Short mmCIF file of C-alpha atoms in Angstrom, two decimals:
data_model
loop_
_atom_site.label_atom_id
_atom_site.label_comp_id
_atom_site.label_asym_id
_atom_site.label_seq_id
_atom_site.Cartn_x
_atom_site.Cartn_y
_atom_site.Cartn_z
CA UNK A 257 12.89 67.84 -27.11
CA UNK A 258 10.85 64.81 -27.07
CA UNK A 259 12.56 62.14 -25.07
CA UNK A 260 13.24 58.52 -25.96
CA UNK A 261 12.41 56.09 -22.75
CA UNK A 262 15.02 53.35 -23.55
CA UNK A 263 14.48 51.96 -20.29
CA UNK A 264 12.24 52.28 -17.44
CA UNK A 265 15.95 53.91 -15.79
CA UNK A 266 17.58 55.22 -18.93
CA UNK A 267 15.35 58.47 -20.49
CA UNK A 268 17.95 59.64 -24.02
CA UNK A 269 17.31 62.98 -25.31
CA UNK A 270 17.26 64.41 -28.66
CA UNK A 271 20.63 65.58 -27.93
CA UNK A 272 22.14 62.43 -27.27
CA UNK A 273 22.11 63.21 -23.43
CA UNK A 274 21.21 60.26 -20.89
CA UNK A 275 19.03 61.11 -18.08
CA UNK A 276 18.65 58.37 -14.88
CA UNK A 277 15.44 58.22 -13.56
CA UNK A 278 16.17 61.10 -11.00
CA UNK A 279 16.83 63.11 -14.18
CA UNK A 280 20.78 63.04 -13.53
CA UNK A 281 22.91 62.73 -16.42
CA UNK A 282 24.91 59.92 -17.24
CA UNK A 283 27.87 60.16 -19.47
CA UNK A 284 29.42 56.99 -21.25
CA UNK A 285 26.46 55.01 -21.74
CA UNK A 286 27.05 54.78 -25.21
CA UNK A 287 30.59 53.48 -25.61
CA UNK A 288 29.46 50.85 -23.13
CA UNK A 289 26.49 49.55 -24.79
CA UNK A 290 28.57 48.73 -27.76
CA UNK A 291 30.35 46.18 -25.97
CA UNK A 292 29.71 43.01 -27.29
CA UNK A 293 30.50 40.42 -24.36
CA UNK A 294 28.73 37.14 -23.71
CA UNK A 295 27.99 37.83 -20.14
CA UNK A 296 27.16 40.67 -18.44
CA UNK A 297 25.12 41.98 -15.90
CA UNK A 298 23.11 44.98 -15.41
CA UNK A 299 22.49 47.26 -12.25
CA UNK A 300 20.54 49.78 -10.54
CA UNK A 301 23.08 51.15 -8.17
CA UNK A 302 21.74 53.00 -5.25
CA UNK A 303 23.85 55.68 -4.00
CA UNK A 304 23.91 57.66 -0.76
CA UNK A 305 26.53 60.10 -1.19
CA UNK A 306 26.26 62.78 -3.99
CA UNK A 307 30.39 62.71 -4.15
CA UNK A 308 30.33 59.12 -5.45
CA UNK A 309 27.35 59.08 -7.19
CA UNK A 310 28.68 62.18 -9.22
CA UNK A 311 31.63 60.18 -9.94
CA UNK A 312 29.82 57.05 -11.10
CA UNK A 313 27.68 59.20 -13.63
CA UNK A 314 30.68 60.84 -14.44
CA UNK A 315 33.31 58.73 -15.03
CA UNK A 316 32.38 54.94 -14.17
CA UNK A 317 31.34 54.39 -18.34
CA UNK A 318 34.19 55.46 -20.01
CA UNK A 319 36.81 54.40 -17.41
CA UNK A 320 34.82 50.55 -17.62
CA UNK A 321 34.94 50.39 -21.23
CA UNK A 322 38.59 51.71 -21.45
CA UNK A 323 39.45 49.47 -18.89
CA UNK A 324 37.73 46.24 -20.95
CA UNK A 325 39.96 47.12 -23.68
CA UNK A 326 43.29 47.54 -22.54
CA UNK A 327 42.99 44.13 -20.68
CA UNK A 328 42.88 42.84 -23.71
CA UNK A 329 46.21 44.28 -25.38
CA UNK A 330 49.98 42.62 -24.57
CA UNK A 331 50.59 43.49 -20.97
CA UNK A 332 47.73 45.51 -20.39
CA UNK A 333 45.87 43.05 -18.06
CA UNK A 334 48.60 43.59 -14.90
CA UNK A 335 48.62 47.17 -15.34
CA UNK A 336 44.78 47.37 -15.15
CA UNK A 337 44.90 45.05 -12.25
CA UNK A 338 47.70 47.07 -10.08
CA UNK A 339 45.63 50.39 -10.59
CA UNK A 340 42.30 48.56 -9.76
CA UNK A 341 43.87 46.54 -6.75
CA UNK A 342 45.14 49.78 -6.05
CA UNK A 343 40.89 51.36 -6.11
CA UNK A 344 40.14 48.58 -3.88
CA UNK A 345 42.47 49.07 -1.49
CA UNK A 346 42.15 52.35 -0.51
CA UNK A 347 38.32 51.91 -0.97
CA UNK A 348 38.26 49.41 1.81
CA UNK A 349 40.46 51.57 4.00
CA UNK A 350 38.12 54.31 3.53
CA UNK A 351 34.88 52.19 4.66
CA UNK A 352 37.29 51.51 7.77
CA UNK A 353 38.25 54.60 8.66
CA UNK A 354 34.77 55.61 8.44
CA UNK A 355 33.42 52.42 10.56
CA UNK A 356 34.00 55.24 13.72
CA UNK A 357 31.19 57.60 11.91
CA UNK A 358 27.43 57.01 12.74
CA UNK A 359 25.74 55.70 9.71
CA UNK A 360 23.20 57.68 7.70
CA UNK A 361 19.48 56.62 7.84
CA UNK A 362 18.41 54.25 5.45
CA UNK A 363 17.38 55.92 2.59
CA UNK A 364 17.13 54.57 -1.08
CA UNK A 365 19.85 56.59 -2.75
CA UNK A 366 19.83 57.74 -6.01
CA UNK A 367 19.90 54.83 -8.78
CA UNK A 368 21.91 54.76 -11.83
CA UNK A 369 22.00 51.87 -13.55
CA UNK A 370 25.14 50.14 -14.46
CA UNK A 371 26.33 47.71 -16.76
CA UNK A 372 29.34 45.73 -15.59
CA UNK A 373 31.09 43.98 -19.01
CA UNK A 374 33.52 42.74 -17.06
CA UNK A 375 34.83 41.23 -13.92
CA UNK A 376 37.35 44.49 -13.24
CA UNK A 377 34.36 46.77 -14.21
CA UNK A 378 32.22 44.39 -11.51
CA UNK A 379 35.35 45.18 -9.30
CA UNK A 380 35.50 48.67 -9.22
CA UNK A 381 31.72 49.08 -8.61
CA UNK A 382 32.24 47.17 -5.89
CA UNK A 383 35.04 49.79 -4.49
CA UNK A 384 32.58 52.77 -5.43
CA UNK A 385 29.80 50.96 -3.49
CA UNK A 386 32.17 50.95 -0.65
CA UNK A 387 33.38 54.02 -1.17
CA UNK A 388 29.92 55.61 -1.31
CA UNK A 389 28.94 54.04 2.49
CA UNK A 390 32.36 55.82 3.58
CA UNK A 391 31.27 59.10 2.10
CA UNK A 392 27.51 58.68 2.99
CA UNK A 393 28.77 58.36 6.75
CA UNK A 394 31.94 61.41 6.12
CA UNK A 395 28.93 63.61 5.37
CA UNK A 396 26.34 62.28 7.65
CA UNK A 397 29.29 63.28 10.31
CA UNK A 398 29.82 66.95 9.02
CA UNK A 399 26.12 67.53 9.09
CA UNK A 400 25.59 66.47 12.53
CA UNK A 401 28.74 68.37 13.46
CA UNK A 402 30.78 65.08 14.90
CA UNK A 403 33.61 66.26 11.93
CA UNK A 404 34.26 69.46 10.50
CA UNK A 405 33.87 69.80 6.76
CA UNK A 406 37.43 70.94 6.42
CA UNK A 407 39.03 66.90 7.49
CA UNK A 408 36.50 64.93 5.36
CA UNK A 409 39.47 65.28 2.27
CA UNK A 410 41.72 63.74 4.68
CA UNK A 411 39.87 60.84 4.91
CA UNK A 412 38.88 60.77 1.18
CA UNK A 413 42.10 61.76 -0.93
CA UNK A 414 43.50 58.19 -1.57
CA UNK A 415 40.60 56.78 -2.74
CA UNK A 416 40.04 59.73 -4.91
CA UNK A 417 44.08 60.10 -5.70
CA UNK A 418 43.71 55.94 -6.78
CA UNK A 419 40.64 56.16 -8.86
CA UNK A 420 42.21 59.75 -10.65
CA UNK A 421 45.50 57.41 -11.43
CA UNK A 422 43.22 54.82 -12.86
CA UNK A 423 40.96 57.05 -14.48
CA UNK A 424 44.63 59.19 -15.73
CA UNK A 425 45.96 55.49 -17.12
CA UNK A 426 42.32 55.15 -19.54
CA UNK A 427 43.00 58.14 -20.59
CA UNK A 428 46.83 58.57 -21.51
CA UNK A 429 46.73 56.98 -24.43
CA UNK A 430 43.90 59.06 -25.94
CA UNK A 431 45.48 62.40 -25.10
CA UNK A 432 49.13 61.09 -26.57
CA UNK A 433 46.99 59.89 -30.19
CA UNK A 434 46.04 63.50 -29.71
CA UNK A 435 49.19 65.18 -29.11
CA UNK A 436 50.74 63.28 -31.81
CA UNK A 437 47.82 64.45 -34.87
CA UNK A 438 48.28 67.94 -33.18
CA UNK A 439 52.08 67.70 -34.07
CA UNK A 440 51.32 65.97 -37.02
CA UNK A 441 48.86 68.69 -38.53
CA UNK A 442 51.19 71.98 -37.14
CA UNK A 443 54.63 70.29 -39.54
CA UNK A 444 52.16 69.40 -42.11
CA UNK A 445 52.66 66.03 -42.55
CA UNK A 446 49.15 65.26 -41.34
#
């Protein structure tokens, strides 16, 4: 496979497969880059913790362009800003919990880059960014044996329990379009 270098951060593969400049894969990039907004703004995240940084290549794409659209549909817009309020939050309780923990050296963290098409996508990278310090410390504790390995999910299950509910609420309505041809195509009316 001969790669295309769309970026000096973004490498795309013959198979459609987006590589960061550490060679990590990055899912989403395309249903983002389709989004036609007037402003935007475009990031190479550095992050320290490989739980958060996972979860940014993972999920932050599809969950910011879901998110993008249901703000725009009838009511949509205060559900989308309870969950994300809701990322914050616990986010910010996290880093404070965590204040306690020695801090990691300074390192440059792995990039991804990012691009925010919105103010509530802007918003929850700002919760993963805090998220990712809390994380970067949680592990910097287990490894220096100041926490066992066995608490750091005690410290990290609301965050992750808020960002599954908000990641659960982009995805609802794809998996009930999905049910519903399923049904469809099994009675044969589909």
């Amino acid at each position: 496979m001969d790669p295309l270098q769309t970026s000096p951060d973004i490498t795309v593969l013959d198979n459609g497969t987006v590589l960061t400049a550490d060679g990590l894969a990055l899912k989403g990039t395309d249903a983002v880059e389709i989004i036609n907004v007037r402003l935007e703004n475009r990031v190479d995240a550095a992050f320290h913790s490989w739980q958060v940084c996972r979860l940014v290549r993972r999920d932050f794409n599809f969950v910011a362009t879901k998110l993008f659209h249901r703000e725009r549909r009838k009511g949509g817009r205060e559900q989308v800003r309870s969950l994300l309020h809701e990322v914050q939050l616990q986010a910010e309780l996290l880093e404070l919990e965590c204040q306690s923990f020695e801090a990691p050296p300074e390192g440059p963290g792995r990039a991804v880059p990012l691009r925010l098409v919105s103010p509530t996508a802007a918003g929850l990278f700002k919760a993963f960014q805090k998220a990712d310090a809390a994380f970067a410390r949680l592990n910097h504790a287990v490894a220096n044996r100041k926490l066992a390995e066995n608490l750091v999910h005690g410290y990290t299950h609301p965050f992750e329990s808020a960002f599954s509910d908000l990641k659960l609420y982009c995805s609802a309505r794809n998996q009930s379009e999905k049910l519903a041809r399923e049904m469809a195509e099994a009675e044969g009316i589909a």
